[in-house]
Amino acid sequence: AQSVTQPDIHITVSEGASLELRCNYSYGATPYLFWYVQSPGQGLQLLLKYFSGDTLVQGIKGFEAEFKRSQSSFNLRKPSVHWSDAAEYFCAVVDSYAGKSTFGDGTTLTVKP
Amino acid sequence: DTAVSQTPKYLVTQMGNDKSIKCEQNLGHDTMYWYKQDSKKFLKIMFSYNNKELIINETVPNRFSPKSPDKAHLNLHINSLELGDSAVYFCASSLGSRRNTIYFGEGSWLTVV
């Protein structure tokens, strides 16, 4: 069965600092990987996704993520964090056969002024 | 126009009651979902429908019954509500269920007292 681990429950960074949110997955075949962001009181919004090809993918709001098969990781990065990036971030893996999505437990990002 | 809309947004009800949450999407998607997000923000899939057919049914009490009258609608009916049912329920949709982005509604906050 597929699984997703986000090791960091809560991360605090200063505005303007760089950010990396970790995501590790477990899946037998080539995974379909996603990062979503959830602002307070809102639903989830897609930041970026990876299916195949270039392992560095660009997303919205200046985010990028790198797929590393050898490490079973899909970490999310941003070079300079803005106060509006404070939110909950979810990594997800989708079963390429059945289409079932599994979400990580989320990482709460706090941005200090 | 709201892409995935669900009603009601807030619902407070007593234990033992029966309640429904309605969901509609105007994106032309063929797959719809119900997710549950608990107080710790853990997000778990409950059901998935493709072209009105149930394709994913996770370990959910049979007090929860989804109904999809057509591809654009997926309602969730809950019988005999319990305190543990208090959560945020998200409706979502996608085109297919593997590679494509899942679009989330804004959530329905259910509180059982």
XYZ file of C-alpha atoms in Angstrom:
226
model
C 0.000 0.000 0.000
C 1.184 3.485 -0.770
C 2.060 5.932 1.978
C 3.353 9.449 2.386
C 5.413 10.827 5.247
C 5.936 14.483 5.985
C 8.497 14.388 8.787
C 8.059 18.006 9.864
C 4.791 18.769 11.617
C 5.563 22.442 12.022
C 8.198 24.708 10.458
C 8.875 28.358 11.230
C 10.920 30.518 8.899
C 11.609 34.226 8.680
C 10.166 36.195 5.823
C 12.666 36.268 2.984
C 14.399 33.087 4.097
C 14.487 29.942 2.002
C 12.158 27.040 2.652
C 12.274 23.302 2.200
C 9.410 21.011 3.166
C 10.161 17.325 3.155
C 8.060 14.547 1.696
C 8.886 10.857 1.513
C 6.679 8.341 -0.200
C 6.330 4.615 -0.432
C 4.937 3.189 -3.660
C 5.870 0.187 -5.762
C 5.735 1.748 -9.204
C 6.400 5.173 -10.632
C 4.430 7.523 -8.428
C 2.301 10.465 -9.357
C 3.234 13.114 -6.790
C 1.521 16.324 -5.813
C 1.950 19.218 -3.412
C -1.135 21.093 -2.225
C -1.476 24.155 -0.002
C -4.347 24.867 2.368
C -4.864 28.385 3.677
C -6.847 28.767 6.910
C -10.523 28.078 6.377
C -10.025 27.076 2.773
C -9.863 23.978 0.651
C -6.655 22.645 -0.855
C -5.042 24.194 -3.909
C -2.520 22.498 -6.172
C 1.010 23.925 -6.094
C 2.688 21.482 -8.475
C 2.777 17.882 -9.634
C 5.167 15.313 -11.024
C 4.462 12.373 -13.309
C 7.592 11.788 -15.349
C 10.378 13.568 -17.168
C 12.347 16.414 -15.644
C 12.696 15.697 -11.959
C 12.628 19.380 -11.028
C 9.135 20.760 -11.415
C 8.002 24.342 -11.149
C 4.744 25.335 -9.584
C 2.711 28.374 -8.746
C 3.709 31.108 -6.292
C 7.423 30.519 -6.886
C 7.477 26.973 -5.508
C 9.447 24.101 -6.977
C 9.924 20.464 -6.038
C 12.492 17.860 -6.890
C 11.730 14.177 -7.362
C 14.525 11.893 -6.176
C 13.722 8.274 -6.866
C 16.770 6.986 -4.974
C 15.591 8.735 -1.826
C 11.844 8.256 -2.415
C 11.485 11.962 -1.828
C 9.631 14.879 -3.350
C 10.704 17.915 -1.343
C 9.127 21.311 -1.851
C 11.295 24.420 -1.965
C 10.986 28.150 -2.242
C 13.993 30.492 -2.328
C 12.345 33.388 -0.495
C 9.274 32.978 1.657
C 6.544 35.612 1.845
C 4.237 36.144 4.818
C 1.315 35.005 2.658
C 2.912 31.564 2.336
C 1.905 30.737 5.906
C -0.428 27.766 5.494
C -0.709 24.003 5.725
C 1.162 22.043 3.053
C 0.235 18.552 1.968
C 2.204 16.105 -0.113
C 0.196 13.419 -1.913
C 0.850 10.304 -3.944
C -1.638 8.848 -6.393
C -1.814 5.185 -7.248
C -1.181 5.116 -10.993
C -3.431 2.073 -11.384
C -6.457 2.623 -9.159
C -6.214 6.369 -8.960
C -6.422 6.421 -5.175
C -4.802 9.446 -3.553
C -2.977 9.302 -0.228
C -2.083 12.498 1.561
C 0.660 13.098 4.072
C -0.260 14.457 7.487
C 0.698 17.958 6.481
C 3.298 20.523 7.532
C 2.224 23.782 9.108
C 4.325 26.695 7.918
C 4.615 29.790 10.089
C 6.357 32.853 8.680
C 7.983 35.301 11.097
C 8.183 38.963 10.120
C -18.037 31.002 -10.547
C -17.184 28.504 -7.841
C -15.714 25.345 -9.363
C -16.574 22.929 -6.553
C -19.265 24.127 -4.221
C -20.569 22.386 -1.164
C -23.365 23.233 1.239
C -23.747 23.871 4.057
C -20.429 25.418 5.001
C -21.139 25.127 8.712
C -23.336 22.584 10.417
C -23.899 22.097 14.123
C -26.145 19.226 15.103
C -26.908 16.887 17.951
C -25.786 13.299 18.328
C -28.122 10.829 16.736
C -29.357 13.189 14.035
C -29.142 12.527 10.304
C -27.621 15.169 8.059
C -26.600 15.650 4.446
C -23.899 17.656 2.721
C -24.366 18.509 -0.927
C -21.654 18.998 -3.520
C -21.688 20.231 -7.081
C -18.905 20.843 -9.564
C -19.133 22.848 -12.768
C -15.771 21.829 -14.198
C -17.041 19.025 -16.410
C -15.063 16.479 -14.369
C -15.998 12.829 -14.293
C -14.572 11.920 -10.900
C -15.720 13.215 -7.532
C -14.527 12.573 -3.993
C -15.320 13.030 -0.355
C -12.439 13.610 2.054
C -12.519 13.963 5.824
C -10.121 16.266 7.651
C -9.983 15.800 11.391
C -9.001 18.257 14.111
C -5.320 17.436 13.592
C -5.727 18.334 9.918
C -5.160 14.770 8.774
C -6.824 14.345 5.400
C -8.275 10.976 4.438
C -10.204 9.921 1.390
C -13.621 8.463 2.111
C -15.230 7.834 -1.266
C -14.549 8.324 -4.931
C -17.030 8.183 -7.800
C -16.270 8.028 -11.493
C -19.179 8.670 -13.843
C -21.591 8.033 -10.982
C -19.996 4.682 -10.155
C -18.389 4.101 -6.774
C -14.713 3.251 -7.308
C -13.146 3.902 -3.919
C -14.793 3.145 -0.612
C -12.388 3.375 2.270
C -13.024 1.965 5.698
C -15.884 4.245 6.539
C -18.816 3.359 8.830
C -21.899 2.434 6.850
C -23.673 5.350 8.540
C -22.015 7.349 5.766
C -23.724 6.950 2.427
C -22.659 8.851 -0.670
C -25.004 9.386 -3.567
C -24.144 10.594 -7.033
C -27.262 11.472 -9.040
C -25.113 12.609 -11.964
C -21.482 13.331 -12.777
C -21.695 16.863 -11.453
C -23.117 16.030 -8.035
C -21.957 13.940 -5.109
C -23.871 14.177 -1.867
C -22.957 12.733 1.505
C -25.601 11.556 3.907
C -24.691 10.697 7.485
C -27.026 8.749 9.751
C -26.999 8.644 13.535
C -24.276 11.229 13.942
C -21.637 10.648 16.609
C -19.261 13.025 18.365
C -16.352 11.529 16.421
C -17.928 12.585 13.158
C -17.036 16.186 13.936
C -14.610 17.218 11.208
C -14.289 19.179 8.022
C -15.621 17.326 5.001
C -14.200 18.273 1.633
C -15.775 17.520 -1.669
C -13.428 17.414 -4.635
C -13.379 16.567 -8.308
C -10.930 15.735 -11.079
C -10.816 14.657 -14.694
C -9.939 11.035 -14.332
C -8.357 9.927 -11.095
C -4.668 9.507 -11.769
C -2.695 12.314 -13.287
C -5.021 15.196 -13.046
C -5.328 17.846 -10.416
C -7.920 17.370 -7.735
C -9.985 20.506 -7.204
C -11.308 20.951 -3.693
C -14.353 22.692 -2.373
C -14.024 24.999 0.602
C -15.161 22.402 3.078
C -18.142 21.789 5.321
C -17.445 22.182 9.031
C -19.528 19.620 10.890
C -19.781 19.839 14.667
C -21.695 17.172 16.546
C -22.702 18.119 20.085
